[in-house]
Amino acid sequence: MDWLPLLSTLAGAAIGIGSTLIADRNRWKREDVKDGLRLRLDVYTQYTTTVKVLGETLRALAEREHPSDEDRARALREAFRDSGLAVASERMWLTAPEPVVKASNSVFHCLRRICDGYVDGTPLNSPEDRARWEARGTAAARMRKLMREDLGVGPLAERHSPLLDDPTHPATP
């Protein structure tokens, strides 16, 4: 009996099965990386959108007339609490790399200082208020830059923030 054809068939089958397993594993790794990127894109989008909406809400509440300072403070605190920023922040802490988490936490604290400033009676567009908003803008620009790097997206060529279009603004390159 000639063993050579049988051994060649077995070797071919082993090579075929092995290469199929390796190809499946590589495909699984690529899909896993894509799924991770999609998840982080979703988390980053939720966070940046929540930050933007909360900022607009805080500014609108600061402009609005309130029956009392206590009502104003309550409205501002409720807006911050109900914004969804805490949930978005927790998702960030669970999925993002450390530099992005630190940058997003910085933006969170900037918004907290803005809210607390309005609660304490800081007038809208006062130098103190503008400084807080500029700090938030700078922190948000840094956060978005780190998010884009993490997602493998190149630097943003156009500016969408009026603060970043201002050549006197510290975040302007």
XYZ file of N, CA and C in Angstrom:
519
model
N 0.842 -1.178 0.000
C 0.000 0.000 0.000
C 0.886 1.240 0.000
N 0.527 2.186 -0.836
C 1.302 3.412 -0.961
C 0.728 4.462 -0.006
N 1.518 4.911 0.929
C 1.087 5.871 1.965
C 1.212 7.325 1.504
N 1.946 7.554 0.490
C 2.205 8.931 0.056
C 0.926 9.701 -0.308
N -0.003 9.161 -1.074
C -1.229 9.907 -1.372
C -2.048 10.189 -0.117
N -2.105 9.212 0.789
C -2.865 9.407 2.021
C -2.235 10.493 2.880
N -0.915 10.452 3.028
C -0.213 11.477 3.818
C -0.341 12.856 3.173
N -0.260 12.937 1.866
C -0.411 14.231 1.196
C -1.812 14.784 1.393
N -2.808 13.914 1.340
C -4.185 14.359 1.555
C -4.356 14.875 2.986
N -3.825 14.134 3.952
C -3.901 14.559 5.354
C -3.153 15.877 5.583
N -1.980 16.009 5.012
C -1.201 17.244 5.164
C -1.952 18.410 4.522
N -2.536 18.177 3.344
C -3.307 19.225 2.677
C -4.514 19.641 3.505
N -5.190 18.645 4.089
C -6.354 18.947 4.932
C -5.922 19.733 6.169
N -4.817 19.345 6.782
C -4.330 20.050 7.977
C -3.956 21.488 7.631
N -3.297 21.666 6.518
C -2.920 23.026 6.094
C -4.174 23.847 5.787
N -5.135 23.248 5.096
C -6.377 23.948 4.760
C -7.156 24.344 6.004
N -7.279 23.421 6.955
C -8.000 23.720 8.200
C -7.257 24.790 8.992
N -5.944 24.648 9.080
C -5.137 25.637 9.820
C -5.239 27.030 9.219
N -5.143 27.102 7.906
C -5.218 28.425 7.261
C -6.621 29.021 7.394
N -7.653 28.189 7.367
C -9.021 28.679 7.567
C -9.186 29.226 8.975
N -8.656 28.508 9.959
C -8.731 28.973 11.351
C -7.985 30.290 11.536
N -6.825 30.405 10.930
C -6.041 31.650 11.031
C -6.795 32.799 10.354
N -7.358 32.541 9.190
C -8.114 33.584 8.488
C -9.341 34.009 9.294
N -10.047 33.033 9.889
C -11.202 33.369 10.735
C -10.777 34.196 11.944
N -9.691 33.835 12.559
C -9.194 34.584 13.724
C -8.826 36.013 13.334
N -8.152 36.175 12.213
C -7.795 37.518 11.746
C -9.030 38.341 11.411
N -10.024 37.717 10.793
C -11.272 38.396 10.483
C -11.979 38.813 11.783
N -11.974 37.934 12.779
C -12.588 38.233 14.074
C -11.877 39.419 14.738
N -10.542 39.438 14.671
C -9.783 40.559 15.258
C -10.138 41.873 14.578
N -10.221 41.863 13.239
C -10.583 43.083 12.510
C -11.981 43.548 12.890
N -12.926 42.627 12.974
C -14.293 42.982 13.366
C -14.333 43.508 14.796
N -13.543 42.926 15.675
C -13.486 43.377 17.060
C -12.957 44.814 17.144
N -11.934 45.116 16.352
C -11.393 46.475 16.310
C -12.444 47.444 15.765
N -13.136 47.048 14.692
C -14.188 47.898 14.123
C -15.308 48.131 15.127
N -15.714 47.079 15.832
C -16.776 47.218 16.842
C -16.345 48.164 17.960
N -15.090 48.072 18.374
C -14.569 48.978 19.405
C -14.578 50.423 18.938
N -14.190 50.640 17.698
C -14.210 51.999 17.145
C -15.636 52.532 17.049
N -16.569 51.680 16.595
C -17.975 52.104 16.507
C -18.529 52.457 17.893
N -18.185 51.640 18.888
C -18.652 51.908 20.251
C -18.094 53.237 20.752
N -16.787 53.455 20.573
C -16.194 54.710 21.042
C -16.741 55.901 20.269
N -16.982 55.748 18.977
C -17.588 56.834 18.205
C -18.963 57.180 18.774
N -19.737 56.176 19.110
C -21.054 56.406 19.709
C -20.925 57.111 21.059
N -20.008 56.650 21.892
C -19.802 57.259 23.213
C -19.317 58.696 23.052
N -18.368 58.931 22.157
C -17.832 60.278 21.947
C -18.909 61.217 21.407
N -19.713 60.713 20.478
C -20.786 61.538 19.921
C -21.798 61.905 20.991
N -22.175 60.916 21.810
C -23.128 61.191 22.887
C -22.545 62.228 23.848
N -21.280 62.075 24.200
C -20.677 62.982 25.171
C -20.586 64.403 24.621
N -20.046 64.547 23.407
C -19.875 65.894 22.855
C -21.221 66.572 22.603
N -22.218 65.801 22.192
C -23.553 66.363 21.990
C -24.157 66.807 23.315
N -24.008 65.980 24.340
C -24.528 66.320 25.666
C -23.851 67.572 26.207
N -22.548 67.668 26.014
C -21.796 68.851 26.454
C -22.316 70.097 25.748
N -22.514 69.998 24.449
C -22.987 71.154 23.674
C -24.383 71.586 24.113
N -25.293 70.624 24.232
C -26.667 70.942 24.620
C -26.706 71.507 26.034
N -25.951 70.922 26.941
C -25.927 71.434 28.316
C -25.393 72.859 28.350
N -24.346 73.141 27.603
C -23.808 74.501 27.561
C -24.847 75.504 27.076
N -25.551 75.139 26.010
C -26.598 76.031 25.490
C -27.729 76.214 26.504
N -28.076 75.138 27.204
C -29.140 75.204 28.209
C -28.731 76.096 29.376
N -27.492 75.942 29.852
C -27.026 76.772 30.970
C -27.039 78.248 30.587
N -26.567 78.538 29.380
C -26.545 79.938 28.923
C -27.972 80.483 28.821
N -28.885 79.697 28.269
C -30.280 80.143 28.128
C -30.911 80.376 29.503
N -30.635 79.494 30.451
C -31.184 79.670 31.797
C -30.584 80.892 32.485
N -29.324 81.171 32.221
C -28.679 82.343 32.821
C -29.262 83.639 32.247
N -29.686 83.612 30.979
C -30.281 84.796 30.344
C -31.723 85.033 30.778
N -32.409 83.958 31.129
C -33.836 84.022 31.442
C -34.082 84.705 32.785
N -35.208 85.381 32.862
C -35.638 85.975 34.136
C -36.222 84.869 35.015
N -35.899 84.918 36.297
C -36.416 83.953 37.268
C -37.062 84.725 38.413
N -38.107 84.144 39.018
C -38.776 84.841 40.129
C -37.831 85.170 41.285
N -36.838 84.311 41.508
C -35.892 84.557 42.603
C -34.558 83.906 42.262
N -33.544 84.290 43.038
C -32.231 83.666 42.861
C -32.292 82.173 43.170
N -33.130 81.814 44.119
C -33.286 80.403 44.477
C -33.892 79.606 43.319
N -34.884 80.187 42.643
C -35.486 79.516 41.482
C -34.465 79.375 40.355
N -33.677 80.404 40.164
C -32.630 80.351 39.142
C -31.638 79.237 39.469
N -31.186 79.185 40.718
C -30.230 78.161 41.138
C -30.823 76.760 40.950
N -32.086 76.594 41.324
C -32.749 75.296 41.182
C -32.822 74.887 39.715
N -33.199 75.826 38.856
C -33.314 75.526 37.419
C -31.955 75.128 36.834
N -30.911 75.828 37.221
C -29.573 75.513 36.719
C -29.106 74.141 37.197
N -29.308 73.873 38.476
C -28.882 72.572 39.021
C -29.668 71.425 38.392
N -30.982 71.626 38.193
C -31.800 70.598 37.555
C -31.358 70.361 36.115
N -31.034 71.431 35.417
C -30.579 71.293 34.027
C -29.296 70.479 33.972
N -28.389 70.748 34.890
C -27.126 70.000 34.910
C -27.404 68.528 35.220
N -28.214 68.291 36.238
C -28.507 66.921 36.662
C -29.268 66.159 35.574
N -30.227 66.800 34.924
C -31.084 66.133 33.951
C -30.478 66.076 32.545
N -29.316 66.652 32.356
C -28.727 66.739 31.019
C -28.285 65.392 30.457
N -28.032 64.427 31.314
C -27.496 63.151 30.857
C -25.981 63.135 30.835
N -25.353 64.214 31.287
C -23.897 64.284 31.264
C -23.263 63.252 32.200
N -23.898 62.965 33.318
C -23.337 61.968 34.243
C -23.305 60.585 33.582
N -24.370 60.222 32.890
C -24.414 58.927 32.205
C -23.382 58.896 31.071
N -23.338 59.962 30.298
C -22.367 60.037 29.198
C -20.943 59.971 29.735
N -20.713 60.597 30.868
C -19.392 60.577 31.490
C -19.022 59.173 31.950
N -19.969 58.466 32.537
C -19.698 57.088 32.976
C -19.388 56.185 31.791
N -20.111 56.351 30.686
C -19.817 55.571 29.477
C -18.403 55.874 28.988
N -18.025 57.152 29.093
C -16.680 57.551 28.690
C -15.638 56.844 29.565
N -15.861 56.861 30.872
C -14.920 56.240 31.811
C -14.773 54.741 31.533
N -15.813 54.105 31.036
C -15.771 52.663 30.802
C -15.181 52.262 29.457
N -15.189 53.155 28.476
C -14.797 52.736 27.124
C -13.602 53.474 26.534
N -13.324 54.676 26.989
C -12.303 55.497 26.337
C -10.923 55.273 26.956
N -9.875 55.529 26.190
C -8.528 55.470 26.759
C -8.307 56.633 27.736
N -7.342 56.473 28.606
C -7.112 57.423 29.697
C -6.983 58.887 29.245
N -6.224 59.213 28.192
C -6.125 60.627 27.812
C -7.485 61.245 27.450
N -8.345 60.479 26.789
C -9.665 60.987 26.417
C -10.528 61.146 27.665
N -10.435 60.195 28.589
C -11.200 60.281 29.839
C -10.793 61.534 30.611
N -9.498 61.765 30.727
C -9.028 62.959 31.455
C -9.503 64.242 30.782
N -9.442 64.279 29.457
C -9.880 65.472 28.727
C -11.385 65.682 28.885
N -12.164 64.603 28.813
C -13.615 64.739 28.967
C -13.967 65.141 30.395
N -13.213 64.667 31.352
C -13.436 65.052 32.745
C -13.147 66.540 32.946
N -12.157 67.043 32.241
C -11.847 68.468 32.303
C -13.015 69.301 31.770
N -13.616 68.852 30.667
C -14.778 69.548 30.107
C -15.946 69.495 31.092
N -16.153 68.334 31.704
C -17.213 68.174 32.710
C -17.044 69.207 33.824
N -15.828 69.329 34.340
C -15.580 70.264 35.445
C -15.699 71.722 35.005
N -15.344 72.015 33.763
C -15.555 73.377 33.242
C -17.041 73.717 33.230
N -17.867 72.792 32.766
C -19.315 73.034 32.759
C -19.858 73.146 34.179
N -19.307 72.360 35.080
C -19.731 72.444 36.480
C -19.416 73.837 37.042
N -18.216 74.381 36.709
C -17.840 75.723 37.181
C -18.745 76.793 36.555
N -19.105 76.614 35.288
C -20.023 77.560 34.642
C -21.367 77.550 35.356
N -21.889 76.353 35.588
C -23.180 76.221 36.269
C -23.108 76.826 37.676
N -22.078 76.461 38.426
C -21.926 76.985 39.791
C -21.764 78.504 39.792
N -21.068 79.031 38.785
C -20.914 80.481 38.679
C -22.252 81.172 38.489
N -23.086 80.619 37.603
C -24.417 81.200 37.413
C -25.274 81.053 38.668
N -25.148 79.921 39.340
C -25.885 79.718 40.599
C -25.471 80.774 41.620
N -24.170 81.078 41.652
C -23.654 82.062 42.609
C -23.901 83.505 42.171
N -24.480 83.692 40.976
C -24.842 85.034 40.534
C -23.879 85.684 39.565
N -22.945 84.933 38.996
C -22.037 85.513 38.006
C -22.854 86.015 36.821
N -22.699 87.286 36.470
C -23.468 87.828 35.337
C -23.009 87.226 34.010
N -23.965 87.046 33.134
C -23.693 86.548 31.794
C -22.766 87.526 31.072
N -21.765 87.009 30.391
C -20.798 87.783 29.609
C -19.887 88.675 30.447
N -19.850 88.456 31.742
C -18.881 89.173 32.573
C -17.498 88.587 32.274
N -16.436 89.280 32.651
C -15.101 88.729 32.410
C -14.921 87.334 33.034
N -15.474 87.137 34.209
C -15.377 85.831 34.869
C -16.127 84.759 34.066
N -17.305 85.104 33.569
C -18.104 84.184 32.764
C -17.385 83.852 31.456
N -16.869 84.880 30.781
C -16.147 84.645 29.519
C -14.923 83.769 29.740
N -14.223 83.966 30.858
C -13.042 83.140 31.149
C -13.444 81.674 31.339
N -14.567 81.444 31.996
C -15.036 80.065 32.190
C -15.407 79.420 30.854
N -16.085 80.189 29.996
C -16.462 79.653 28.694
C -15.235 79.416 27.814
N -14.264 80.288 27.901
C -13.037 80.082 27.129
C -12.309 78.835 27.608
N -12.269 78.619 28.915
C -11.641 77.410 29.459
C -12.378 76.169 28.958
N -13.712 76.241 28.928
C -14.496 75.113 28.413
C -14.212 74.879 26.940
N -14.120 75.956 26.163
C -13.823 75.824 24.738
C -12.463 75.204 24.484
N -11.482 75.624 25.249
C -10.133 75.072 25.111
C -10.122 73.601 25.500
N -10.779 73.274 26.615
C -10.832 71.885 27.077
C -11.584 71.016 26.062
N -12.666 71.539 25.509
C -13.450 70.768 24.531
C -12.656 70.543 23.246
N -11.905 71.543 22.805
C -11.087 71.390 21.600
C -10.015 70.318 21.815
N -9.404 70.319 22.982
C -8.388 69.299 23.294
C -9.029 67.915 23.340
N -10.214 67.822 23.972
C -10.916 66.545 24.070
C -11.248 66.005 22.678
N -11.781 66.857 21.808
C -12.136 66.417 20.462
C -10.896 65.979 19.674
N -9.804 66.680 19.859
C -8.552 66.308 19.182
C -8.130 64.903 19.609
N -8.176 64.629 20.914
C -7.801 63.305 21.413
C -8.781 62.231 20.943
N -10.056 62.572 20.874
C -11.054 61.625 20.379
C -10.771 61.280 18.919
N -10.490 62.291 18.121
C -10.214 62.064 16.699
C -8.963 61.202 16.538
N -7.938 61.466 17.331
C -6.730 60.642 17.267
C -7.046 59.196 17.629
N -7.846 59.003 18.682
C -8.195 57.652 19.106
C -8.972 56.917 18.023
N -9.818 57.619 17.301
C -10.617 57.003 16.250
C -9.840 56.837 14.946
N -8.627 57.389 14.900
C -7.818 57.283 13.692
C -8.237 58.249 12.610
N -8.894 59.328 13.018
C -9.331 60.355 12.081
C -8.292 61.465 12.110
N -8.006 62.028 10.968
C -7.016 63.100 10.907
C -7.485 64.354 11.620
N -6.591 65.339 11.713
C -6.964 66.591 12.382
C -8.075 67.312 11.623
N -8.856 68.055 12.363
C -9.967 68.800 11.789
C -9.428 70.039 11.090
N -9.746 70.182 9.809
C -9.222 71.300 9.027
C -10.029 72.571 9.240
N -11.345 72.446 9.396
C -12.147 73.651 9.593
C -12.535 73.783 11.048
N -12.792 74.997 11.410
C -13.209 75.271 12.784
C -14.707 75.525 12.783
N -15.383 74.959 13.783
C -16.828 75.141 13.879
C -17.201 76.034 15.047
N -16.278 76.277 15.940
C -16.574 77.076 17.125
C -16.168 78.522 16.888
N -17.056 79.483 17.179
C -16.692 80.892 17.018
C -15.480 81.246 17.881
N -15.348 80.620 19.033
C -14.188 80.908 19.888
C -12.893 80.505 19.198
N -12.927 79.403 18.454
C -11.724 78.950 17.786
C -11.411 79.770 16.543
N -12.376 80.491 16.015
C -12.137 81.363 14.873
C -11.522 82.703 15.296
N -11.526 82.958 16.578
C -10.998 84.212 17.112
C -9.478 84.090 17.267
N -8.688 84.865 16.514
C -7.239 84.741 16.599
C -6.676 85.118 17.964
N -7.439 85.832 18.779
C -6.958 86.184 20.110
C -7.259 85.100 21.132
N -8.045 84.064 20.725
C -8.408 82.984 21.636
C -7.208 82.062 21.847
N -6.934 81.647 23.088
C -5.746 80.835 23.373
C -5.750 79.471 22.690
N -6.895 78.932 22.288
C -6.919 77.624 21.650
C -6.602 77.700 20.167
N -6.563 78.901 19.604
C -6.273 79.064 18.198
C -4.790 78.785 17.946
N -4.484 77.862 17.021
C -3.070 77.544 16.751
C -2.324 78.690 16.112
